[in-house]
Short mmCIF file of C-alpha atoms in Angstrom, two decimals:
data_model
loop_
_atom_site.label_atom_id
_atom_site.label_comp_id
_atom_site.label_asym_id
_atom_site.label_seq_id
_atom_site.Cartn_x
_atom_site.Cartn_y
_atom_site.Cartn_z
CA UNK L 133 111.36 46.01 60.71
CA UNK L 134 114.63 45.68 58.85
CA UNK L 135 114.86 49.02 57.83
CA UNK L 136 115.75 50.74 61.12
CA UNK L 137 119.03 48.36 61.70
CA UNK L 138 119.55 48.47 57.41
CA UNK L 139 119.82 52.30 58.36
CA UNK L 140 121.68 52.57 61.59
CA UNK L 141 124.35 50.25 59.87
CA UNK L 142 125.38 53.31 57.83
CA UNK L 143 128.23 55.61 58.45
CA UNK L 144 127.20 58.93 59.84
CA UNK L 145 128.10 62.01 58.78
CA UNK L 146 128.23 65.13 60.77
CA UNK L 147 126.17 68.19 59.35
CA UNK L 148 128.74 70.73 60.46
CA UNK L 149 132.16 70.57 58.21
CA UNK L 150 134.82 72.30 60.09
CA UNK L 151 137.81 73.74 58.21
CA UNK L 152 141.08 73.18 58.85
CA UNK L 153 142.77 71.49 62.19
CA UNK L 154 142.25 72.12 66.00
CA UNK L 155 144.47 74.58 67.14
CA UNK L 156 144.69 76.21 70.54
CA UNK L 157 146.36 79.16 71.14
CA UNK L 158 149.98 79.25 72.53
CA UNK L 159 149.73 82.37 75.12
CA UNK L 160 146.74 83.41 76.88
CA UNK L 161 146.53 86.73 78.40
CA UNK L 162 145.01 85.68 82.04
CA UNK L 163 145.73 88.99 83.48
CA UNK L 164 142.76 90.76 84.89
CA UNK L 165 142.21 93.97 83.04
CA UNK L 166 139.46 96.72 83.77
CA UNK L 167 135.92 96.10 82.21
CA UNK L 168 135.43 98.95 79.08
CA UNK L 169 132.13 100.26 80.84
CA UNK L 170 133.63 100.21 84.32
CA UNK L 171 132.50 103.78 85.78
CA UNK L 172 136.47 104.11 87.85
CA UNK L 173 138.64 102.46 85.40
CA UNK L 174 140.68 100.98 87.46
CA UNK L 175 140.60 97.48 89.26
CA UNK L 176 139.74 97.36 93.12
CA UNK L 177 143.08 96.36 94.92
CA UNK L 178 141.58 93.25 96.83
CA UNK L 179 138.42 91.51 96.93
CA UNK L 180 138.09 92.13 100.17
CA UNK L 181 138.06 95.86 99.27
CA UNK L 182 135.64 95.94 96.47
CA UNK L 183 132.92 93.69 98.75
CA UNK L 184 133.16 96.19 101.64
CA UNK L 185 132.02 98.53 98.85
CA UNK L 186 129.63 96.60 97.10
CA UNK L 187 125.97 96.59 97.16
CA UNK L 188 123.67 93.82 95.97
CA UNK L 189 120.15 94.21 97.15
CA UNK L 190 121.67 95.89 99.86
CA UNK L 191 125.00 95.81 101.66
CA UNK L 192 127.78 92.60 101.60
CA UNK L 193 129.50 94.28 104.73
CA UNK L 194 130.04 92.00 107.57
CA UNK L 195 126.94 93.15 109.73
CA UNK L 196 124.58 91.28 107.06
CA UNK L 197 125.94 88.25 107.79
CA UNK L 198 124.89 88.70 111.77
CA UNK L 199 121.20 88.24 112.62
CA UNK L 200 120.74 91.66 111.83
CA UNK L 201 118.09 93.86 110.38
CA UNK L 202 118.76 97.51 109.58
CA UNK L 203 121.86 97.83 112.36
CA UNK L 204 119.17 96.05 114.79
CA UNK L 205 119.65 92.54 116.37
CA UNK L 206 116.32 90.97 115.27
CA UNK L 207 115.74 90.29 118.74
CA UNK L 208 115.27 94.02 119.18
CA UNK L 209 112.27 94.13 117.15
CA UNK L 210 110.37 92.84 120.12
CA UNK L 211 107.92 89.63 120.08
CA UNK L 212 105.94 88.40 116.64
CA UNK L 213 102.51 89.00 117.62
CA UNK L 214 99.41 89.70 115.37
CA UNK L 215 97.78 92.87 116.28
CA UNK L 216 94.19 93.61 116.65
CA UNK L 217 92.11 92.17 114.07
CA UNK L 218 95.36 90.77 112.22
CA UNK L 219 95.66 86.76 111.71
CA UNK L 220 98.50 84.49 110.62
CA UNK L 221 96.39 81.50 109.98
CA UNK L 222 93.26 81.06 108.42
CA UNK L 223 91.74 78.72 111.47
CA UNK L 224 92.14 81.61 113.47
CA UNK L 225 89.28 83.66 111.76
CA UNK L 226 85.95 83.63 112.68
CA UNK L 227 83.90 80.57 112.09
CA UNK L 228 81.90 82.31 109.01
CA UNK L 229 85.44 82.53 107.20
CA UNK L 230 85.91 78.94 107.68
CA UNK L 231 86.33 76.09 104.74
CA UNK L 232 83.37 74.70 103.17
CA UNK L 233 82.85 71.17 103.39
CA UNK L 234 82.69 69.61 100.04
CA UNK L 235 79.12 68.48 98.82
CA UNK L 236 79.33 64.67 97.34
CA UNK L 237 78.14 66.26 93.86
CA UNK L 238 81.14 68.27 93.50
CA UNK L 239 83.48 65.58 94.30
CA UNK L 240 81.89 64.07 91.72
CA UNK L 241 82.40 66.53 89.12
CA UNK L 242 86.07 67.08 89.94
CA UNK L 243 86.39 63.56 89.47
CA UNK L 244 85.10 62.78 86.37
CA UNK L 245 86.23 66.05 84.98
CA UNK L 246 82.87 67.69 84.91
CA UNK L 247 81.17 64.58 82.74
CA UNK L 248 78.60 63.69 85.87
CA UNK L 249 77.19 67.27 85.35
CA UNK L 250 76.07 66.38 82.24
CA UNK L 251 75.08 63.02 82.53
#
């Protein structure tokens, strides 16, 4: 096969022609400025400020970084129990709930994809 290295030999020409020469601006305006849809118009005067204020799926205050839930240590919400007729794990159920055992005929059809039923 000659004909892929005949063709990699040749130059290669970018599809995208750009015109005229890099140039990068000489000033930059870096200086914060408020957003056009902000609902104050004016910038918060410290981040600090704005994330006592903020909400995001709920508050960013410092209590939500403690192992709080609603104002509550989570030890205050007592033990993690099931209650009556609740279960956290399927083994706990009653026998008739149980997994099946798997026959040797449908290990066989999961194996070969369903073939052996037809077979």
């Amino acid at each position: 096969m000659r004909v892929t290295s005949v063709l990699s030999s040749a130059a290669r020409t970018p599809l995208i022609r750009f015109v005229g020469k890099r140039s990068v601006p000489k000033s930059i305006d870096h200086s914060p400025r408020v957003h056009p849809a902000s609902p104050t118009g004016a910038l918060p005067d410290s981040f600090a400020t704005y994330r006592a204020k903020a909400q995001q799926h709920g508050p960013l205050g410092r209590s939500s970084f403690n192992s709080t839930i609603g104002g509550q240590p989570g030890a205050a919400l007592g033990p993690v129990k099931p209650q009556a007729g609740e279960f956290f794990d399927r083994s706990e159920l009653p026998s008739r709930f149980g997994r099946l055992a798997w026959t040797q005929a449908e290990i066989e059809a999961i194996e070969t994809g369903g073939a052996s039923l037809f077979a």
